[in-house]
Each structure stands twice: as C-alpha cells, then as structure tokens.
Short mmCIF file of N, CA and C in Angstrom, two decimals:
data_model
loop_
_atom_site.label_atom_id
_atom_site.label_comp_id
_atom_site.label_asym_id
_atom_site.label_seq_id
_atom_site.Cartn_x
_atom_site.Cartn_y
_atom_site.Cartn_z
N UNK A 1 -32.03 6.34 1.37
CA UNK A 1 -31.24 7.27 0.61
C UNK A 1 -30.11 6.52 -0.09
N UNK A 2 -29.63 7.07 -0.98
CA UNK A 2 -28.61 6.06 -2.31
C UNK A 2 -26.99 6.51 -1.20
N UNK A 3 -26.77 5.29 -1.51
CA UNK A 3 -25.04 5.79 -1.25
C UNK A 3 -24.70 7.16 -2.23
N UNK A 4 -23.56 7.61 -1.62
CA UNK A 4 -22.61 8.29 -3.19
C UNK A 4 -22.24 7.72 -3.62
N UNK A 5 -21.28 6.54 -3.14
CA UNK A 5 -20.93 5.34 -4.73
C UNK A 5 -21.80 4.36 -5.02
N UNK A 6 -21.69 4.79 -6.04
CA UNK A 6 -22.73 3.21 -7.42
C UNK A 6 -21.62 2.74 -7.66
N UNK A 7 -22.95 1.19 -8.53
CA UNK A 7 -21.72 0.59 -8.81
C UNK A 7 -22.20 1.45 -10.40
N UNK A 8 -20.86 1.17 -11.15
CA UNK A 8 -21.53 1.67 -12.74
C UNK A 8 -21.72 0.00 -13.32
N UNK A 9 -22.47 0.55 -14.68
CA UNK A 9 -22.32 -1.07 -15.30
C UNK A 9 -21.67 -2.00 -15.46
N UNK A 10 -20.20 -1.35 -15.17
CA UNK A 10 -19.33 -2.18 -15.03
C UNK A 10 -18.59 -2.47 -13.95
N UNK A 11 -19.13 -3.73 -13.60
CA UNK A 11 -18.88 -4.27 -11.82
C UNK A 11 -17.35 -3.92 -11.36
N UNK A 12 -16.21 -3.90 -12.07
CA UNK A 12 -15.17 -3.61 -11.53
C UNK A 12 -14.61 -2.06 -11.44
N UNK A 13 -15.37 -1.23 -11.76
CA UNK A 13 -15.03 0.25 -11.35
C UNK A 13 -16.18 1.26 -10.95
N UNK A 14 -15.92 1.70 -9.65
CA UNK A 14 -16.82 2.14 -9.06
C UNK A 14 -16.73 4.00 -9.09
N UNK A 15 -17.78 4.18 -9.41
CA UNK A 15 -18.37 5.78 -9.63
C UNK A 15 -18.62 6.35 -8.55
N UNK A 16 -17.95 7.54 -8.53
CA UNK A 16 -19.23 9.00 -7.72
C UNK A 16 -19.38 10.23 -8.39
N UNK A 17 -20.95 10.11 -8.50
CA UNK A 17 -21.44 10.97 -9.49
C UNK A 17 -20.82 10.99 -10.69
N UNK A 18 -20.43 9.62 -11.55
CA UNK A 18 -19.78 9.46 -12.29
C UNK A 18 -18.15 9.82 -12.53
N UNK A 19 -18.30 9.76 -11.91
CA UNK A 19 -16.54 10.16 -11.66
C UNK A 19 -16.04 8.47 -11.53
N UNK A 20 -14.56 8.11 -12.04
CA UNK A 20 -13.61 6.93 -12.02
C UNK A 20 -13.07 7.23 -10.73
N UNK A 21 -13.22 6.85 -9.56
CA UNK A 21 -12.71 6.56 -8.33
C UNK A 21 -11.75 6.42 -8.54
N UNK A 22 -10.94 4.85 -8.74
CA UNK A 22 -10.13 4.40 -8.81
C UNK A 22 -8.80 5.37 -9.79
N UNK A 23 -9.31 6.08 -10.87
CA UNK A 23 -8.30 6.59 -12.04
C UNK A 23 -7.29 6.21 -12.18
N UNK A 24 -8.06 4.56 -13.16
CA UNK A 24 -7.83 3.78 -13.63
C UNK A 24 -7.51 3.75 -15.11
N UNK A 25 -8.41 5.00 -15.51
CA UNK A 25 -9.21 5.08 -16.57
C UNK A 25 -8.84 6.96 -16.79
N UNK A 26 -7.82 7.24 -17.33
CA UNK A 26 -7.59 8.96 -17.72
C UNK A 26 -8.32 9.72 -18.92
N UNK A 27 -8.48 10.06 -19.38
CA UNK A 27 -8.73 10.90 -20.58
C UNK A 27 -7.85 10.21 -21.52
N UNK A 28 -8.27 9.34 -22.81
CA UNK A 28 -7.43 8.63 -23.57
C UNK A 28 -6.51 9.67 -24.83
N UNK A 29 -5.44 9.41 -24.90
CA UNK A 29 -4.10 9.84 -25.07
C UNK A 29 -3.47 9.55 -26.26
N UNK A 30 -4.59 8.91 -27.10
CA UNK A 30 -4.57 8.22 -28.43
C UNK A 30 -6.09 7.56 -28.59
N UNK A 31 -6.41 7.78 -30.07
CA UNK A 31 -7.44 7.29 -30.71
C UNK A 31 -7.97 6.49 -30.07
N UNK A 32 -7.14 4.67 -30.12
CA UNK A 32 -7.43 3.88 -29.97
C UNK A 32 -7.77 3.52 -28.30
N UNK A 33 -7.74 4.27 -27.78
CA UNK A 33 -7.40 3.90 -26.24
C UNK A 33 -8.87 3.81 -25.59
N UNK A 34 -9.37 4.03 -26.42
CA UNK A 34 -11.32 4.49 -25.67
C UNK A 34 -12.03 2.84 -26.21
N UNK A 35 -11.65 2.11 -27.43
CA UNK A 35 -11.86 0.87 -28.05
C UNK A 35 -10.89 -0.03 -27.65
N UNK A 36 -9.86 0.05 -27.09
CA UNK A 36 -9.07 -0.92 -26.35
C UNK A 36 -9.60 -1.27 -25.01
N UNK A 37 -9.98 -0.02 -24.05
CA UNK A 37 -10.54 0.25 -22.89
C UNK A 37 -11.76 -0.82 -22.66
N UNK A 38 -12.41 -0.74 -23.83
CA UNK A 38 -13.66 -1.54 -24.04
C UNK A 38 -13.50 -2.61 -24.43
N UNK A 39 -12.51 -3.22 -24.96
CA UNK A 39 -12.29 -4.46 -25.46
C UNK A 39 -11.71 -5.16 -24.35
N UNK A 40 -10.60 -4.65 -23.47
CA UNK A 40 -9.74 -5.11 -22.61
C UNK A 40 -10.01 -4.64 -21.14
N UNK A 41 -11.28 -4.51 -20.53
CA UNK A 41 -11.27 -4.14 -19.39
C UNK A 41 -10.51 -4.27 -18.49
N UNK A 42 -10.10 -5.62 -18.64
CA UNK A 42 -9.36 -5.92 -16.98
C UNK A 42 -8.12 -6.85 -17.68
N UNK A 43 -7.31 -6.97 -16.86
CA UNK A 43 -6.02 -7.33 -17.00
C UNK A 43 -5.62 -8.88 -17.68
N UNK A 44 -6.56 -9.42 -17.09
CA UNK A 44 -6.70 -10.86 -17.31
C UNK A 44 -7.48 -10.85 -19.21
N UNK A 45 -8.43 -9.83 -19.56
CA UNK A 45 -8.89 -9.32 -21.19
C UNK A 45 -7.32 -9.41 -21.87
N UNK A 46 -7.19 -8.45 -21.14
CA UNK A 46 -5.45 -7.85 -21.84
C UNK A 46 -4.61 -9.40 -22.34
N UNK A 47 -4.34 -9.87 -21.02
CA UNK A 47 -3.34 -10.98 -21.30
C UNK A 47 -4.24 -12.31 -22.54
N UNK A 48 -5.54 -12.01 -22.22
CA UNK A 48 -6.11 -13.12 -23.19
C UNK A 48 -5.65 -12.93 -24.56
N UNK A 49 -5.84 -11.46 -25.08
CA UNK A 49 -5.59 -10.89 -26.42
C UNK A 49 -4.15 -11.16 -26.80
N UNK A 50 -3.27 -11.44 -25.76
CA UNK A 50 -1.86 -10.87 -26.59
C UNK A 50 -1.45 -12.24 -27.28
N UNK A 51 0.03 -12.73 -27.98
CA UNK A 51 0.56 -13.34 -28.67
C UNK A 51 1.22 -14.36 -27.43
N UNK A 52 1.19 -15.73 -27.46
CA UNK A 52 1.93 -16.62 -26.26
C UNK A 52 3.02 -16.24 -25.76
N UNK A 53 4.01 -15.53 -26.81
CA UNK A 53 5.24 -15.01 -26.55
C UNK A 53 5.07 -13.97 -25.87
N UNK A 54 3.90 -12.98 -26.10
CA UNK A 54 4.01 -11.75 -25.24
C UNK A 54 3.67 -11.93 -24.01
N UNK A 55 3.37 -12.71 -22.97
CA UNK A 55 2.36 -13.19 -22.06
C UNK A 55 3.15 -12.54 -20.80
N UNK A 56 4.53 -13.74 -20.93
CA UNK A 56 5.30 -13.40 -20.01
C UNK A 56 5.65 -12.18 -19.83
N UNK A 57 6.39 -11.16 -20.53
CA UNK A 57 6.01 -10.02 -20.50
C UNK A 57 5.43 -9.20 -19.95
N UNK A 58 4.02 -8.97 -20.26
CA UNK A 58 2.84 -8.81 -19.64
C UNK A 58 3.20 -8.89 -18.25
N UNK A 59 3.07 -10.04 -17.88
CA UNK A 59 3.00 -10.42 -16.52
C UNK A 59 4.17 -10.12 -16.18
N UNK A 60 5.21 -9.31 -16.26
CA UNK A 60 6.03 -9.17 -15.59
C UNK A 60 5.78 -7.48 -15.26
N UNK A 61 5.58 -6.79 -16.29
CA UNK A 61 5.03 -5.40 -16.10
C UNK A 61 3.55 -5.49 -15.23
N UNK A 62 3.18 -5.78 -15.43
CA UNK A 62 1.95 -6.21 -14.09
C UNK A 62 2.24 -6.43 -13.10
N UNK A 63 3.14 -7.21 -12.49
CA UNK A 63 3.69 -7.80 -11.44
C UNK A 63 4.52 -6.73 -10.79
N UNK A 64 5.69 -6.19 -11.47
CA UNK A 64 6.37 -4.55 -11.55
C UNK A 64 5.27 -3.49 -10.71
N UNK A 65 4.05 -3.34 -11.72
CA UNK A 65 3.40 -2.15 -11.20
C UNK A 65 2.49 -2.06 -10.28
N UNK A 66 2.40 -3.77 -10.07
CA UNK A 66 1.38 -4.07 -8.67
C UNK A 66 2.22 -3.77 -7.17
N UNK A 67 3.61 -4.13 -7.68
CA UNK A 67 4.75 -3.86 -6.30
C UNK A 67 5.01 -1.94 -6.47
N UNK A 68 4.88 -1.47 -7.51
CA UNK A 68 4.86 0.16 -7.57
C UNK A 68 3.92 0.82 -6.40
N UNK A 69 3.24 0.18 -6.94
CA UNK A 69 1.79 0.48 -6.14
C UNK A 69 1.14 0.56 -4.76
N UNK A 70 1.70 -0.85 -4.33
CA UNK A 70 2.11 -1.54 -3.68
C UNK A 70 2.71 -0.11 -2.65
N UNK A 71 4.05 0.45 -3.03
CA UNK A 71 4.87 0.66 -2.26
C UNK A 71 4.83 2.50 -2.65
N UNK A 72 4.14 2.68 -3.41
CA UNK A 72 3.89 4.03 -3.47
C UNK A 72 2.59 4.48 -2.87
N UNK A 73 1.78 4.01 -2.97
CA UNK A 73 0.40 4.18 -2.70
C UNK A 73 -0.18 4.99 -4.00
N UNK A 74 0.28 4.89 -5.36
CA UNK A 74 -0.30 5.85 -6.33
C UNK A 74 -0.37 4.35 -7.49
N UNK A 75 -1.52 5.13 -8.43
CA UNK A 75 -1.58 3.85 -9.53
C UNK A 75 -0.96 4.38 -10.95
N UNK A 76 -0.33 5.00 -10.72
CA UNK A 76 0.22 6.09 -11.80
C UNK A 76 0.81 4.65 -12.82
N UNK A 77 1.46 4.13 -12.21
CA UNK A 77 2.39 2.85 -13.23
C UNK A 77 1.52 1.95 -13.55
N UNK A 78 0.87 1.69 -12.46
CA UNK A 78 -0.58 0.64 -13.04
C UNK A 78 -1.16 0.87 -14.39
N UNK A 79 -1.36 2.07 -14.08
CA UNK A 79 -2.63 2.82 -15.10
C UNK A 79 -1.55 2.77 -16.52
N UNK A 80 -0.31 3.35 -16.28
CA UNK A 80 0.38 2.88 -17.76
C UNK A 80 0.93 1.78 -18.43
N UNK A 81 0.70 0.60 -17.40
CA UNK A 81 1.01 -0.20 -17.62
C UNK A 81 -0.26 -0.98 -18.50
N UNK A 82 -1.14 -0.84 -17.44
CA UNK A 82 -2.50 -1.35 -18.57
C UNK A 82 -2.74 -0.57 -19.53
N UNK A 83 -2.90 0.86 -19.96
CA UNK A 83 -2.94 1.63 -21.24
C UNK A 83 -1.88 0.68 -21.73
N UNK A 84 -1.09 0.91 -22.38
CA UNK A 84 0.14 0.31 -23.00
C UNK A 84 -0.10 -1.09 -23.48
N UNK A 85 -0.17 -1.77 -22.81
CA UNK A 85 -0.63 -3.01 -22.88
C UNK A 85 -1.51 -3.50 -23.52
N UNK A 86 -2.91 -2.42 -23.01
CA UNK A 86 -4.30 -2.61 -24.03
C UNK A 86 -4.06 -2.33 -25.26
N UNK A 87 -3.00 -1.36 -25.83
CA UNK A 87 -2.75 -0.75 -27.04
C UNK A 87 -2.01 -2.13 -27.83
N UNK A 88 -1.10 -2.76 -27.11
CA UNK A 88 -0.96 -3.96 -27.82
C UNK A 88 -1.80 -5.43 -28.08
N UNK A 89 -3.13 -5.02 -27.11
CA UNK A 89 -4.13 -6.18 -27.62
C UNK A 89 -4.63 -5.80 -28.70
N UNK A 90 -5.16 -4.66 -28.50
CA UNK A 90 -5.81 -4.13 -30.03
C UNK A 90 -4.95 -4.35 -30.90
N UNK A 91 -3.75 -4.16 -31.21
CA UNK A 91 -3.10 -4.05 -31.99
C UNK A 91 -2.81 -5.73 -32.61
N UNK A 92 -2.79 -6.63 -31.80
CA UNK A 92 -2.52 -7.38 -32.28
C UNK A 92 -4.21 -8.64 -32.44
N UNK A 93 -4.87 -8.00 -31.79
CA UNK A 93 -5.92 -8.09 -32.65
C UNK A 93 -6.54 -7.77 -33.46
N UNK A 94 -6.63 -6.86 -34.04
CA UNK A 94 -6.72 -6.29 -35.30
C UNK A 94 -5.89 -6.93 -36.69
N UNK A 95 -4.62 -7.49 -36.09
CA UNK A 95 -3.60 -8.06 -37.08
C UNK A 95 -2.10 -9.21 -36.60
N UNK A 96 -2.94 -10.23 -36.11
CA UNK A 96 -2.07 -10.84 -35.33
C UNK A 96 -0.61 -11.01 -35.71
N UNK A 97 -0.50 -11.40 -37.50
CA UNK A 97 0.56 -11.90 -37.56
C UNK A 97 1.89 -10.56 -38.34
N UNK A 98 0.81 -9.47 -38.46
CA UNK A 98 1.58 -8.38 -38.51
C UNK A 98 2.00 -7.94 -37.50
N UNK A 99 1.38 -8.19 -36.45
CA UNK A 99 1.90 -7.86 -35.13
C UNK A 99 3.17 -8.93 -34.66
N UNK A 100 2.99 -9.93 -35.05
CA UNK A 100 3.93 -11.36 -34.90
C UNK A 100 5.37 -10.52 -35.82
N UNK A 101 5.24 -9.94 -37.19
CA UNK A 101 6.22 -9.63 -37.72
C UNK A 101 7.11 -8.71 -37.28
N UNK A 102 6.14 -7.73 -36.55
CA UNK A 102 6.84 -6.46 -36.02
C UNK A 102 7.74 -7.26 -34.86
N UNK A 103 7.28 -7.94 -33.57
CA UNK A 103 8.05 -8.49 -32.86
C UNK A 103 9.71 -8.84 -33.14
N UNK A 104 9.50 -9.88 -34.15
CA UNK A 104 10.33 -10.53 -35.01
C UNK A 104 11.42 -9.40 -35.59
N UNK A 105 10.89 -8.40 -36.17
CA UNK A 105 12.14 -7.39 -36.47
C UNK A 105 12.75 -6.72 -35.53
N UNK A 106 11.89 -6.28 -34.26
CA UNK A 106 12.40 -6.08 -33.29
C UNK A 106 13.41 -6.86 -32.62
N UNK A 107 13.62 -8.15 -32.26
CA UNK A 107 14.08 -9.14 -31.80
C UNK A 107 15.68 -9.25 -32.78
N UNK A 108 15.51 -9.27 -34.18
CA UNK A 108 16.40 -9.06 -35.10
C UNK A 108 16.93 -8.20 -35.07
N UNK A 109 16.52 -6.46 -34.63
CA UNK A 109 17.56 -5.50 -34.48
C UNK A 109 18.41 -5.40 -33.18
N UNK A 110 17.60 -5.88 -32.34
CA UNK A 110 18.58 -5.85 -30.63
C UNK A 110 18.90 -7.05 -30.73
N UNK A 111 19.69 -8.03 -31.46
CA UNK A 111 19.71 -9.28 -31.83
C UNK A 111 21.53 -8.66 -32.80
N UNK A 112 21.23 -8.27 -33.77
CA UNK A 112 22.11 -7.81 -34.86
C UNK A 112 22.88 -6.50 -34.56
N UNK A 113 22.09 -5.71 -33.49
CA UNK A 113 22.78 -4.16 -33.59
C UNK A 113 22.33 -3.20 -34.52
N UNK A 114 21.88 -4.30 -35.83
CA UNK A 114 21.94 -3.28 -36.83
C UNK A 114 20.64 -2.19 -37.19
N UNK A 115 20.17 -1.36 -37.91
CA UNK A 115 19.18 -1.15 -38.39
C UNK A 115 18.40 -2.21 -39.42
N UNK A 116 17.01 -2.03 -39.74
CA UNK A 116 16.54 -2.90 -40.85
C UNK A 116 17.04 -1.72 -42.23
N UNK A 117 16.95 -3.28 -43.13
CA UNK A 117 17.49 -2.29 -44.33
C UNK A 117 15.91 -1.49 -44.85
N UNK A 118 16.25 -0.38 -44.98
CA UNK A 118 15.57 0.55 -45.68
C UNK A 118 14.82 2.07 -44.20
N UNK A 119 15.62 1.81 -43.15
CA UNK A 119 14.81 2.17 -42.27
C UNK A 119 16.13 3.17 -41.84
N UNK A 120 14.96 4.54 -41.48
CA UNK A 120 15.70 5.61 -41.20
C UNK A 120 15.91 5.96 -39.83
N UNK A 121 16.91 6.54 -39.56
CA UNK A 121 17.19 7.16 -38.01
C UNK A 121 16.53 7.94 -37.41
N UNK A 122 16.06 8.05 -36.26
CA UNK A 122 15.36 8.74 -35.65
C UNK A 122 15.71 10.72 -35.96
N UNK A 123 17.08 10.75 -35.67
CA UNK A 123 17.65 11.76 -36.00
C UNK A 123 17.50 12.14 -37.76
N UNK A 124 17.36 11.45 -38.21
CA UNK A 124 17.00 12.11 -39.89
C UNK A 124 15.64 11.58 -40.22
N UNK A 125 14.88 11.30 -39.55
CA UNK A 125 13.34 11.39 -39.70
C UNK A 125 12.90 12.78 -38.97
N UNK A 126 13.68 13.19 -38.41
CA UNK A 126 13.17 14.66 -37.72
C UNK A 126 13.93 15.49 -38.44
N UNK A 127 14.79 15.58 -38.87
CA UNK A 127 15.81 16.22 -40.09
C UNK A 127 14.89 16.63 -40.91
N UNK A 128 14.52 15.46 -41.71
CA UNK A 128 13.20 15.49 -42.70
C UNK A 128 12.79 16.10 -42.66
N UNK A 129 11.52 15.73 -41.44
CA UNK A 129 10.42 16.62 -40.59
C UNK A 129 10.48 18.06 -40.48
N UNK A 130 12.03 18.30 -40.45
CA UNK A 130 12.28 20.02 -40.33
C UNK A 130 11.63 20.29 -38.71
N UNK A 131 12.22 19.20 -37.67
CA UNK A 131 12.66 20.05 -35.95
C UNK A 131 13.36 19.54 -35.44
#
C-alpha cells in the first residue's frame, strides 16, 4: 500500500494528496511569484540569481528567519523571506543592471535624505490617486 506522503517531482517538498506540507509555498500574491517559484526553488537558486552586493543581505534575512523559526516553531517569516527574495531574483534577472540602478538610487536617497529629483511623495501620489 502507498504511503500518504509522496515525494512530488520535486525532491525538496513533500505532498499529501497534493497538498504543500511544509507551506512553503502559499497561493502567490503577485503575478510573478508562480515564475520566480520555478526559477528559484530553493534558497541557495535565490542567492545564485541575486547581484554580489545583494548576497550578504540575503543571507542575513535567511539567517534572521531560520532563528524565527527556529524559536517559533512557524515558517511564516521563512516563507516571506524567500517570496521576497525570489521576487528580487526575477527581478534582477530579467534586468540586471536596471536592477543595479534601482539599488544605487536607493543607497543615494538614505545616503542624502533627500528625494530623487522628479519623484513624488507617497502622500501626493495617493492625493492624485484620489484616497
């Protein structure tokens, strides 16, 4: 007689009756999250994709949500930590050095204080928006 858990095709997450055991893996929460999922299975995918500079990073939110985990017994931070993460492999695979630029302005505004020139406030982009 078959166990209830299989493995599925993919050796690192295990099914019952198709179900994600682990829920690892939520109902994706954005477009891209179902083609990141697939591109970046596992953590070590993730860190391959990102930018040298982002690495450390990475591994520090990894490291963070493995001690979450760790000490909660829930993967709640895990699981957003790798969504999140995968969203920036794709992203910067798709466009490395646009992704390199965005960094860079980032770094320049918590760097300067200032805004970039031409860029609006959160508060009058919803002004706009009309809510």
């Amino acid at each position: 007689m078959a166990s209830p858990v299989e493995r599925s095709s993919e050796p690192h997450r295990s099914t019952v009756s198709g179900a994600d055991v682990d829920r690892l893996e939520p109902a994706p929460e954005w477009a891209g999250d179902e083609v990141a999922a697939e591109k970046f299975p596992s953590p070590e995918d993730i860190r391959a994709a990102l930018l040298p500079e982002e690495a450390p990073d990475f591994d520090a939110a990894y490291e963070a949500a493995l001690v979450a985990a760790r000490k909660t017994l829930h993967l709640d931070e895990l699981r957003h930590v790798l969504r999140a993460w995968r969203r920036v492999a794709l992203m910067t695979e798709q466009d490395p050095e646009g992704h390199r630029r965005t960094l860079a302005a980032i770094a320049e505004v918590r760097r300067t204080g200032r805004p970039r020139p031409g860029s609006v406030s959160w508060n009058d982009l919803k002004a706009e928006l009309g809510r």
